[in-house]
PDB file of C-alpha atoms in Angstrom:
ATOM      1  CA  MET A   2      -2.372 -16.556  15.160  1.00  0.00           C
ATOM      2  CA  ALA A   3       0.792 -14.439  14.988  1.00  0.00           C
ATOM      3  CA  ALA A   4       0.974 -11.984  12.111  1.00  0.00           C
ATOM      4  CA  SER A   5       3.519 -12.479   9.361  1.00  0.00           C
ATOM      5  CA  TYR A   6       4.882  -9.693   7.146  1.00  0.00           C
ATOM      6  CA  TYR A   7       6.870 -10.421   4.004  1.00  0.00           C
ATOM      7  CA  ALA A   8       9.616  -7.951   3.076  1.00  0.00           C
ATOM      8  CA  PRO A   9      11.928  -8.010   0.032  1.00  0.00           C
ATOM      9  CA  THR A  10      15.673  -8.288   0.586  1.00  0.00           C
ATOM     10  CA  GLY A  11      16.992  -7.671  -2.928  1.00  0.00           C
ATOM     11  CA  GLY A  12      19.901  -9.658  -4.339  1.00  0.00           C
ATOM     12  CA  LEU A  13      20.058 -11.127  -7.835  1.00  0.00           C
ATOM     13  CA  PRO A  14      19.070 -14.568  -9.152  1.00  0.00           C
ATOM     14  CA  GLY A  15      21.755 -16.851 -10.491  1.00  0.00           C
ATOM     15  CA  GLN A  16      22.772 -16.796 -14.141  1.00  0.00           C
ATOM     16  CA  ASP A  17      21.049 -20.178 -14.545  1.00  0.00           C
ATOM     17  CA  GLN A  18      17.646 -18.713 -13.596  1.00  0.00           C
ATOM     18  CA  LEU A  19      14.877 -18.965 -16.208  1.00  0.00           C
ATOM     19  CA  LEU A  20      13.441 -15.595 -17.265  1.00  0.00           C
ATOM     20  CA  THR A  21       9.844 -16.818 -17.021  1.00  0.00           C
ATOM     21  CA  ASP A  22       7.951 -15.004 -14.258  1.00  0.00           C
ATOM     22  CA  ARG A  23       4.473 -13.756 -13.356  1.00  0.00           C
ATOM     23  CA  ALA A  24       4.885 -10.020 -14.047  1.00  0.00           C
ATOM     24  CA  VAL A  25       1.872  -8.532 -15.854  1.00  0.00           C
ATOM     25  CA  PHE A  26       1.201  -4.940 -16.915  1.00  0.00           C
ATOM     26  CA  THR A  27      -2.104  -4.047 -18.581  1.00  0.00           C
ATOM     27  CA  ASP A  28      -4.334  -0.987 -18.899  1.00  0.00           C
ATOM     28  CA  ALA A  29      -6.606  -2.361 -16.156  1.00  0.00           C
ATOM     29  CA  TYR A  30      -4.180  -3.907 -13.681  1.00  0.00           C
ATOM     30  CA  ALA A  31      -0.566  -4.792 -12.986  1.00  0.00           C
ATOM     31  CA  VAL A  32       1.115  -7.594 -11.053  1.00  0.00           C
ATOM     32  CA  ILE A  33       4.656  -6.976  -9.788  1.00  0.00           C
ATOM     33  CA  PRO A  34       5.939 -10.289  -8.381  1.00  0.00           C
ATOM     34  CA  LYS A  35       8.330 -10.416  -5.454  1.00  0.00           C
ATOM     35  CA  GLY A  36      11.004 -11.885  -7.718  1.00  0.00           C
ATOM     36  CA  THR A  37      11.306  -8.598  -9.609  1.00  0.00           C
ATOM     37  CA  MET A  38      12.305  -6.622  -6.494  1.00  0.00           C
ATOM     38  CA  ARG A  39      16.057  -6.966  -6.987  1.00  0.00           C
ATOM     39  CA  ASP A  40      19.057  -4.767  -6.297  1.00  0.00           C
ATOM     40  CA  ILE A  41      19.181  -3.297  -9.810  1.00  0.00           C
ATOM     41  CA  VAL A  42      15.648  -1.863  -9.621  1.00  0.00           C
ATOM     42  CA  THR A  43      16.064   0.072  -6.373  1.00  0.00           C
ATOM     43  CA  SER A  44      15.897   3.868  -6.131  1.00  0.00           C
ATOM     44  CA  TYR A  45      17.243   6.541  -3.751  1.00  0.00           C
ATOM     45  CA  LEU A  46      15.720   9.723  -2.311  1.00  0.00           C
ATOM     46  CA  PRO A  47      17.099  13.153  -1.381  1.00  0.00           C
ATOM     47  CA  PHE A  48      17.868  13.631   2.332  1.00  0.00           C
ATOM     48  CA  TRP A  49      17.554   9.919   3.148  1.00  0.00           C
ATOM     49  CA  GLU A  50      20.756   8.361   4.487  1.00  0.00           C
ATOM     50  CA  ASN A  51      21.722   4.666   4.192  1.00  0.00           C
ATOM     51  CA  THR A  52      18.364   4.056   2.543  1.00  0.00           C
ATOM     52  CA  ARG A  53      17.137   2.542  -0.686  1.00  0.00           C
ATOM     53  CA  LEU A  54      13.632   1.734  -1.896  1.00  0.00           C
ATOM     54  CA  TRP A  55      11.531  -0.133  -4.375  1.00  0.00           C
ATOM     55  CA  VAL A  56       8.933   2.085  -6.074  1.00  0.00           C
ATOM     56  CA  ILE A  57       5.946  -0.185  -6.695  1.00  0.00           C
ATOM     57  CA  ALA A  58       3.386   2.467  -7.712  1.00  0.00           C
ATOM     58  CA  ARG A  59       3.591   6.048  -8.964  1.00  0.00           C
ATOM     59  CA  PRO A  60       1.185   8.513 -10.634  1.00  0.00           C
ATOM     60  CA  LEU A  61       1.526   7.751 -14.325  1.00  0.00           C
ATOM     61  CA  SER A  62      -0.742   7.794 -17.346  1.00  0.00           C
ATOM     62  CA  GLY A  63      -1.988   4.231 -17.716  1.00  0.00           C
ATOM     63  CA  PHE A  64      -0.911   3.268 -14.204  1.00  0.00           C
ATOM     64  CA  ALA A  65      -1.549   4.519 -10.653  1.00  0.00           C
ATOM     65  CA  GLU A  66      -3.340   7.869 -10.765  1.00  0.00           C
ATOM     66  CA  THR A  67      -3.907   8.899  -7.141  1.00  0.00           C
ATOM     67  CA  PHE A  68      -0.919   7.661  -5.117  1.00  0.00           C
ATOM     68  CA  SER A  69       2.637   6.395  -4.909  1.00  0.00           C
ATOM     69  CA  GLN A  70       3.867   3.446  -2.868  1.00  0.00           C
ATOM     70  CA  TYR A  71       7.411   2.610  -1.809  1.00  0.00           C
ATOM     71  CA  ILE A  72       9.000  -0.269   0.066  1.00  0.00           C
ATOM     72  CA  MET A  73      11.695   1.463   2.087  1.00  0.00           C
ATOM     73  CA  GLU A  74      14.855  -0.306   3.284  1.00  0.00           C
ATOM     74  CA  VAL A  75      16.798   1.622   5.937  1.00  0.00           C
ATOM     75  CA  ALA A  76      20.122   0.307   7.206  1.00  0.00           C
ATOM     76  CA  PRO A  77      21.194   0.706  10.838  1.00  0.00           C
ATOM     77  CA  GLY A  78      21.885   4.378  11.550  1.00  0.00           C
ATOM     78  CA  GLY A  79      19.972   5.458   8.457  1.00  0.00           C
ATOM     79  CA  GLY A  80      16.880   7.553   8.020  1.00  0.00           C
ATOM     80  CA  SER A  81      15.954  11.161   7.350  1.00  0.00           C
ATOM     81  CA  ASP A  82      15.482  14.457   9.165  1.00  0.00           C
ATOM     82  CA  ARG A  83      13.690  15.795   6.068  1.00  0.00           C
ATOM     83  CA  ALA A  84      11.643  12.794   5.073  1.00  0.00           C
ATOM     84  CA  GLU A  85       8.845  14.369   2.994  1.00  0.00           C
ATOM     85  CA  THR A  86       9.772  17.216   0.643  1.00  0.00           C
ATOM     86  CA  ASP A  87       6.233  17.858  -0.689  1.00  0.00           C
ATOM     87  CA  PRO A  88       4.182  19.942   1.795  1.00  0.00           C
ATOM     88  CA  ALA A  89       0.924  18.828   0.131  1.00  0.00           C
ATOM     89  CA  ALA A  90       1.642  15.113   0.570  1.00  0.00           C
ATOM     90  CA  GLN A  91       0.074  13.027   3.297  1.00  0.00           C
ATOM     91  CA  GLY A  92       1.576   9.662   4.097  1.00  0.00           C
ATOM     92  CA  VAL A  93       0.998   6.280   5.658  1.00  0.00           C
ATOM     93  CA  LEU A  94       3.845   4.164   7.003  1.00  0.00           C
ATOM     94  CA  PHE A  95       3.452   0.434   7.696  1.00  0.00           C
ATOM     95  CA  VAL A  96       6.398  -1.441   9.181  1.00  0.00           C
ATOM     96  CA  VAL A  97       7.046  -5.007   8.028  1.00  0.00           C
ATOM     97  CA  GLU A  98      10.500  -5.622   9.499  1.00  0.00           C
ATOM     98  CA  GLY A  99      12.736  -3.978  12.109  1.00  0.00           C
ATOM     99  CA  THR A 100      12.172  -0.966  14.344  1.00  0.00           C
ATOM    100  CA  ALA A 101      11.566   2.648  13.316  1.00  0.00           C
ATOM    101  CA  THR A 102      11.895   5.722  15.508  1.00  0.00           C
ATOM    102  CA  LEU A 103       9.371   8.259  14.226  1.00  0.00           C
ATOM    103  CA  ALA A 104       9.235  11.860  15.430  1.00  0.00           C
ATOM    104  CA  VAL A 105       6.180  13.982  14.624  1.00  0.00           C
ATOM    105  CA  ASP A 106       4.205  16.730  16.407  1.00  0.00           C
ATOM    106  CA  GLY A 107       6.872  16.989  19.090  1.00  0.00           C
ATOM    107  CA  LYS A 108       6.517  13.326  20.101  1.00  0.00           C
ATOM    108  CA  THR A 109       8.694  10.281  19.420  1.00  0.00           C
ATOM    109  CA  HIS A 110       7.153   6.906  18.589  1.00  0.00           C
ATOM    110  CA  THR A 111       8.625   3.427  18.179  1.00  0.00           C
ATOM    111  CA  LEU A 112       7.127   1.431  15.317  1.00  0.00           C
ATOM    112  CA  THR A 113       7.648  -2.338  15.155  1.00  0.00           C
ATOM    113  CA  PRO A 114       6.226  -4.888  12.645  1.00  0.00           C
ATOM    114  CA  GLY A 115       2.537  -4.145  12.177  1.00  0.00           C
ATOM    115  CA  GLY A 116       3.150  -0.541  13.186  1.00  0.00           C
ATOM    116  CA  TYR A 117       1.094   2.091  11.364  1.00  0.00           C
ATOM    117  CA  ALA A 118       1.431   5.859  11.163  1.00  0.00           C
ATOM    118  CA  TYR A 119      -0.837   8.338   9.381  1.00  0.00           C
ATOM    119  CA  LEU A 120       1.062  11.582   8.705  1.00  0.00           C
ATOM    120  CA  PRO A 121      -0.925  14.667   7.602  1.00  0.00           C
ATOM    121  CA  PRO A 122       0.424  17.128   5.035  1.00  0.00           C
ATOM    122  CA  ASN A 123       3.194  19.450   6.156  1.00  0.00           C
ATOM    123  CA  SER A 124       3.731  17.554   9.413  1.00  0.00           C
ATOM    124  CA  GLY A 125       7.535  17.705   9.216  1.00  0.00           C
ATOM    125  CA  TRP A 126       8.077  14.141  10.417  1.00  0.00           C
ATOM    126  CA  THR A 127      11.468  12.469  10.746  1.00  0.00           C
ATOM    127  CA  LEU A 128      12.415   8.798  10.907  1.00  0.00           C
ATOM    128  CA  ARG A 129      15.498   6.895  12.035  1.00  0.00           C
ATOM    129  CA  ASN A 130      16.655   3.308  12.346  1.00  0.00           C
ATOM    130  CA  GLY A 131      18.485   3.316  15.653  1.00  0.00           C
ATOM    131  CA  SER A 132      18.714  -0.474  15.865  1.00  0.00           C
ATOM    132  CA  ASP A 133      21.370  -2.919  14.668  1.00  0.00           C
ATOM    133  CA  ASN A 134      18.981  -4.572  12.204  1.00  0.00           C
ATOM    134  CA  MET A 135      17.552  -3.609   8.827  1.00  0.00           C
ATOM    135  CA  LEU A 136      14.303  -1.640   8.819  1.00  0.00           C
ATOM    136  CA  ARG A 137      11.762  -2.192   6.051  1.00  0.00           C
ATOM    137  CA  PHE A 138       8.426  -0.415   5.742  1.00  0.00           C
ATOM    138  CA  HIS A 139       5.800   0.659   3.220  1.00  0.00           C
ATOM    139  CA  TRP A 140       5.374   4.367   2.551  1.00  0.00           C
ATOM    140  CA  ILE A 141       2.171   5.343   0.756  1.00  0.00           C
ATOM    141  CA  ARG A 142       1.871   8.973  -0.378  1.00  0.00           C
ATOM    142  CA  LYS A 143      -1.108  10.908  -1.730  1.00  0.00           C
ATOM    143  CA  ALA A 144      -1.709  14.614  -2.354  1.00  0.00           C
ATOM    144  CA  TYR A 145      -4.303  15.592   0.229  1.00  0.00           C
ATOM    145  CA  GLU A 146      -7.621  16.813  -1.186  1.00  0.00           C
ATOM    146  CA  ALA A 147      -8.776  19.494   1.243  1.00  0.00           C
ATOM    147  CA  VAL A 148     -12.480  20.323   1.511  1.00  0.00           C
ATOM    148  CA  GLU A 149     -13.727  23.679   2.759  1.00  0.00           C
ATOM    149  CA  GLY A 150     -15.416  23.189   6.131  1.00  0.00           C
ATOM    150  CA  LEU A 151     -13.488  20.020   7.008  1.00  0.00           C
ATOM    151  CA  ASP A 152     -10.437  20.095   9.259  1.00  0.00           C
ATOM    152  CA  HIS A 153      -7.294  18.268   8.176  1.00  0.00           C
ATOM    153  CA  PRO A 154      -6.797  14.839   9.739  1.00  0.00           C
ATOM    154  CA  THR A 155      -4.426  14.503  12.679  1.00  0.00           C
ATOM    155  CA  VAL A 156      -1.546  12.116  13.304  1.00  0.00           C
ATOM    156  CA  ILE A 157      -2.499   8.488  14.000  1.00  0.00           C
ATOM    157  CA  ILE A 158      -0.061   5.978  15.527  1.00  0.00           C
ATOM    158  CA  ALA A 159      -1.217   2.373  15.905  1.00  0.00           C
ATOM    159  CA  ASN A 160      -0.281  -1.273  15.480  1.00  0.00           C
ATOM    160  CA  GLU A 161      -2.328  -3.797  13.570  1.00  0.00           C
ATOM    161  CA  GLN A 162      -1.910  -6.366  16.319  1.00  0.00           C
ATOM    162  CA  ASP A 163      -3.746  -4.110  18.792  1.00  0.00           C
ATOM    163  CA  ILE A 164      -6.847  -3.658  16.601  1.00  0.00           C
ATOM    164  CA  ALA A 165      -9.694  -6.148  16.336  1.00  0.00           C
ATOM    165  CA  PRO A 166     -10.463  -6.862  12.654  1.00  0.00           C
ATOM    166  CA  THR A 167     -13.925  -5.952  11.355  1.00  0.00           C
ATOM    167  CA  VAL A 168     -15.580  -9.067   9.939  1.00  0.00           C
ATOM    168  CA  MET A 169     -17.382  -8.739   6.621  1.00  0.00           C
ATOM    169  CA  PRO A 170     -21.096  -9.504   7.149  1.00  0.00           C
ATOM    170  CA  GLY A 171     -22.221 -12.994   6.190  1.00  0.00           C
ATOM    171  CA  THR A 172     -18.713 -14.474   5.935  1.00  0.00           C
ATOM    172  CA  GLU A 173     -18.572 -16.365   9.269  1.00  0.00           C
ATOM    173  CA  GLY A 174     -15.340 -14.575  10.132  1.00  0.00           C
ATOM    174  CA  LYS A 175     -13.515 -15.835   7.047  1.00  0.00           C
ATOM    175  CA  TRP A 176     -13.014 -12.352   5.540  1.00  0.00           C
ATOM    176  CA  ALA A 177     -12.081  -9.393   7.739  1.00  0.00           C
ATOM    177  CA  THR A 178     -10.496  -5.941   7.505  1.00  0.00           C
ATOM    178  CA  THR A 179      -8.237  -4.263  10.058  1.00  0.00           C
ATOM    179  CA  ARG A 180      -9.018  -0.534   9.902  1.00  0.00           C
ATOM    180  CA  PHE A 181      -6.769   2.181  11.300  1.00  0.00           C
ATOM    181  CA  VAL A 182      -9.151   5.040  10.421  1.00  0.00           C
ATOM    182  CA  ASP A 183     -12.865   5.371  11.140  1.00  0.00           C
ATOM    183  CA  PRO A 184     -14.480   4.967   7.687  1.00  0.00           C
ATOM    184  CA  THR A 185     -17.068   7.627   8.587  1.00  0.00           C
ATOM    185  CA  ASP A 186     -14.346  10.246   9.243  1.00  0.00           C
ATOM    186  CA  LEU A 187     -14.651  12.295   6.062  1.00  0.00           C
ATOM    187  CA  ARG A 188     -11.500  14.253   6.773  1.00  0.00           C
ATOM    188  CA  HIS A 189      -9.634  11.301   5.295  1.00  0.00           C
ATOM    189  CA  ASP A 190      -9.439  10.906   1.508  1.00  0.00           C
ATOM    190  CA  MET A 191      -7.573   7.599   1.552  1.00  0.00           C
ATOM    191  CA  HIS A 192      -7.692   4.409   3.578  1.00  0.00           C
ATOM    192  CA  VAL A 193      -4.870   1.941   4.144  1.00  0.00           C
ATOM    193  CA  THR A 194      -6.067  -1.292   5.755  1.00  0.00           C
ATOM    194  CA  VAL A 195      -5.020  -4.913   6.234  1.00  0.00           C
ATOM    195  CA  VAL A 196      -7.365  -7.472   4.666  1.00  0.00           C
ATOM    196  CA  THR A 197      -7.356 -11.078   5.910  1.00  0.00           C
ATOM    197  CA  PHE A 198      -8.877 -14.165   4.285  1.00  0.00           C
ATOM    198  CA  GLU A 199      -8.941 -17.508   6.041  1.00  0.00           C
ATOM    199  CA  PRO A 200      -8.205 -20.587   3.883  1.00  0.00           C
ATOM    200  CA  GLY A 201     -11.100 -21.214   1.521  1.00  0.00           C
ATOM    201  CA  ALA A 202     -12.545 -17.702   1.856  1.00  0.00           C
ATOM    202  CA  VAL A 203     -13.624 -15.822  -1.258  1.00  0.00           C
ATOM    203  CA  ILE A 204     -14.725 -12.476  -2.574  1.00  0.00           C
ATOM    204  CA  PRO A 205     -17.919 -13.990  -3.963  1.00  0.00           C
ATOM    205  CA  PHE A 206     -18.620 -11.503  -6.747  1.00  0.00           C
ATOM    206  CA  LEU A 207     -16.673  -9.360  -9.201  1.00  0.00           C
ATOM    207  CA  GLU A 208     -16.200  -6.067  -7.360  1.00  0.00           C
ATOM    208  CA  THR A 209     -16.385  -3.230  -9.883  1.00  0.00           C
ATOM    209  CA  HIS A 210     -16.128   0.180  -8.266  1.00  0.00           C
ATOM    210  CA  VAL A 211     -14.639   3.655  -8.411  1.00  0.00           C
ATOM    211  CA  MET A 212     -11.795   3.140  -5.930  1.00  0.00           C
ATOM    212  CA  GLU A 213      -8.259   2.670  -7.225  1.00  0.00           C
ATOM    213  CA  HIS A 214      -6.399  -0.077  -5.367  1.00  0.00           C
ATOM    214  CA  GLY A 215      -2.876  -1.019  -4.431  1.00  0.00           C
ATOM    215  CA  LEU A 216      -2.500  -4.454  -2.797  1.00  0.00           C
ATOM    216  CA  TYR A 217       0.750  -5.775  -1.322  1.00  0.00           C
ATOM    217  CA  VAL A 218       0.577  -9.419  -0.201  1.00  0.00           C
ATOM    218  CA  LEU A 219       1.872  -9.675   3.355  1.00  0.00           C
ATOM    219  CA  GLU A 220       1.233 -13.353   3.926  1.00  0.00           C
ATOM    220  CA  GLY A 221       0.011 -16.493   2.139  1.00  0.00           C
ATOM    221  CA  LYS A 222      -1.137 -17.060  -1.413  1.00  0.00           C
ATOM    222  CA  ALA A 223      -4.334 -16.896  -3.456  1.00  0.00           C
ATOM    223  CA  ALA A 224      -5.879 -16.861  -6.896  1.00  0.00           C
ATOM    224  CA  TYR A 225      -6.985 -13.328  -7.776  1.00  0.00           C
ATOM    225  CA  ARG A 226      -9.386 -12.399 -10.558  1.00  0.00           C
ATOM    226  CA  LEU A 227      -8.231  -9.160 -12.241  1.00  0.00           C
ATOM    227  CA  ASN A 228     -10.397  -7.914 -15.105  1.00  0.00           C
ATOM    228  CA  THR A 229     -10.811 -11.051 -17.268  1.00  0.00           C
ATOM    229  CA  ASP A 230      -7.815 -12.980 -15.919  1.00  0.00           C
ATOM    230  CA  TRP A 231      -7.079 -15.256 -12.989  1.00  0.00           C
ATOM    231  CA  VAL A 232      -3.565 -14.742 -11.590  1.00  0.00           C
ATOM    232  CA  GLU A 233      -1.780 -16.525  -8.760  1.00  0.00           C
ATOM    233  CA  VAL A 234      -0.203 -14.290  -6.137  1.00  0.00           C
ATOM    234  CA  GLU A 235       1.831 -14.933  -2.995  1.00  0.00           C
ATOM    235  CA  ALA A 236       3.542 -13.092  -0.147  1.00  0.00           C
ATOM    236  CA  GLY A 237       5.736 -10.319  -1.533  1.00  0.00           C
ATOM    237  CA  ASP A 238       3.707  -9.741  -4.706  1.00  0.00           C
ATOM    238  CA  TYR A 239       2.068  -6.407  -5.494  1.00  0.00           C
ATOM    239  CA  MET A 240      -1.110  -5.688  -7.455  1.00  0.00           C
ATOM    240  CA  TRP A 241      -2.359  -2.382  -8.824  1.00  0.00           C
ATOM    241  CA  LEU A 242      -6.010  -2.120  -9.946  1.00  0.00           C
ATOM    242  CA  ARG A 243      -7.402   0.758 -11.952  1.00  0.00           C
ATOM    243  CA  ALA A 244     -10.758   2.175 -10.866  1.00  0.00           C
ATOM    244  CA  PHE A 245     -13.603  -0.091 -12.042  1.00  0.00           C
ATOM    245  CA  CYS A 246     -11.278  -3.049 -12.750  1.00  0.00           C
ATOM    246  CA  PRO A 247     -13.370  -6.156 -11.926  1.00  0.00           C
ATOM    247  CA  GLN A 248     -11.812  -8.087  -9.029  1.00  0.00           C
ATOM    248  CA  ALA A 249     -12.434 -11.162  -6.921  1.00  0.00           C
ATOM    249  CA  CYS A 250     -10.364 -13.541  -4.836  1.00  0.00           C
ATOM    250  CA  TYR A 251     -10.111 -17.186  -3.768  1.00  0.00           C
ATOM    251  CA  ALA A 252      -7.810 -17.927  -0.830  1.00  0.00           C
ATOM    252  CA  GLY A 253      -6.938 -21.575  -1.326  1.00  0.00           C
ATOM    253  CA  GLY A 254      -4.705 -22.001   1.716  1.00  0.00           C
ATOM    254  CA  PRO A 255      -3.043 -23.747   3.403  1.00  0.00           C
ATOM    255  CA  GLY A 256      -2.602 -20.638   5.578  1.00  0.00           C
ATOM    256  CA  ARG A 257      -4.174 -17.206   5.758  1.00  0.00           C
ATOM    257  CA  PHE A 258      -3.999 -14.786   2.829  1.00  0.00           C
ATOM    258  CA  ARG A 259      -3.370 -11.193   3.915  1.00  0.00           C
ATOM    259  CA  TYR A 260      -2.588  -7.951   2.108  1.00  0.00           C
ATOM    260  CA  LEU A 261      -1.999  -4.269   2.747  1.00  0.00           C
ATOM    261  CA  LEU A 262      -4.667  -2.346   0.813  1.00  0.00           C
ATOM    262  CA  TYR A 263      -4.711   1.260  -0.401  1.00  0.00           C
ATOM    263  CA  LYS A 264      -7.836   2.930  -1.773  1.00  0.00           C
ATOM    264  CA  ASP A 265      -8.950   6.516  -2.412  1.00  0.00           C
ATOM    265  CA  VAL A 266     -12.231   7.476  -0.708  1.00  0.00           C
ATOM    266  CA  ASN A 267     -14.619  10.216   0.440  1.00  0.00           C
ATOM    267  CA  ARG A 268     -14.243  12.835  -2.285  1.00  0.00           C
ATOM    268  CA  HIS A 269     -16.197  14.092  -5.292  1.00  0.00           C
ATOM    269  CA  MET A 270     -14.936  12.933  -8.642  1.00  0.00           C
ATOM    270  CA  THR A 271     -12.772  15.605 -10.272  1.00  0.00           C
ATOM    271  CA  LEU A 272     -14.571  17.013 -13.319  1.00  0.00           C
ATOM    272  CA  ARG A 273     -12.920  18.352 -16.437  1.00  0.00           C
ATOM    273  CA  PRO A 274     -13.540  22.014 -17.214  1.00  0.00           C
ATOM    274  CA  ALA A 275     -15.958  22.742 -20.052  1.00  0.00           C
ATOM    275  CA  GLY A 276     -14.189  22.328 -23.370  1.00  0.00           C
ATOM    276  CA  ALA A 277     -11.427  20.085 -21.989  1.00  0.00           C
ATOM    277  CA  GLY A 278     -10.580  16.942 -23.893  1.00  0.00           C
ATOM    278  CA  SER A 279     -11.414  16.150 -27.476  1.00  0.00           C
ATOM    279  CA  ALA A 280     -14.147  18.171 -29.173  1.00  0.00           C
ATOM    280  CA  ARG A 281     -17.452  16.444 -29.792  1.00  0.00           C
ATOM    281  CA  LYS A 282     -18.012  15.671 -33.462  1.00  0.00           C
TER     282      LYS A 282
END
C-alpha cells in the first residue's frame, strides 16, 4: 500500500466557523489538532529564506523537556545555507511533501516524501527547495548527550519506503515500526521512527515508561488513551506525552493509522546535584 503523508497548508477558517475543537493541554499530555495550524501561528527563523514553520514542541517547563519539533514550509527557491545555528544540536528531517536538496559532509542528497536524514551536531548542513512546488518537512532537534568512550553518530540518509517495517511480536503484522537507526547503536540518544497500525490493531496495555514522546499523525485516525482520557486523533494532529504518561491506542479504521514518533533513549537519567531542589523537612 502506498504511503500517505499529511502536511498542513495554513489558511484561516471562515468567520462562521465554530470555535469548538479538540485541542488539549495538560501536565501529562497535549493534543494539537491539525485545525490549529493556521497562518497566524507560524514562526520564522534566522538565515532561512522564503520559509515559515509551525513549532509543535519546544523545551518548556510543563511541556516537552528533551526536544523541539517543527513543521517546516519552504517555498520554491527557499531554504538555508546556515540551517542550524546551535553547534550542540543534532537533527532529524522527515519529508512529507515536495523535494528537498540537502548538502552535508560534502555530499548532496535529494529527499522526497518519506525521506529521512539524521544530522549529527555541528555538521554544517544546508537545505534548498530547488523545485517549483512547496516543500514541507518535519525537523526534530535535540541537544546531543555525548558519552565518553562512544563516538558521535554519523549522517544517515534513507527513505521509509525502502525499509521493511519491524513487526511487533505477537501482533500478526498488525502493529509495526519502521526504524531508521539500529536500536542497539548506543551512539544515538534519540530515535525517530514511523509506527503503523492496521485497522483494528491495538496497543493492548497502558504503556507507562521513561521515554518522552512526540507523535505526529501521518495517516488515518484512531482513538488514543492519554493518561486517564480517550481522545480521537486523525492525520495532521500532534500529540506530546510526558515521560511515564500512560498510553494506549485503538486503530478503528477504515484505513491504516500511522505516525511519526520521537523518543529519547540510551542515556542515564540526569541526577540533581546534592542539595538541589527543595530542602527536606
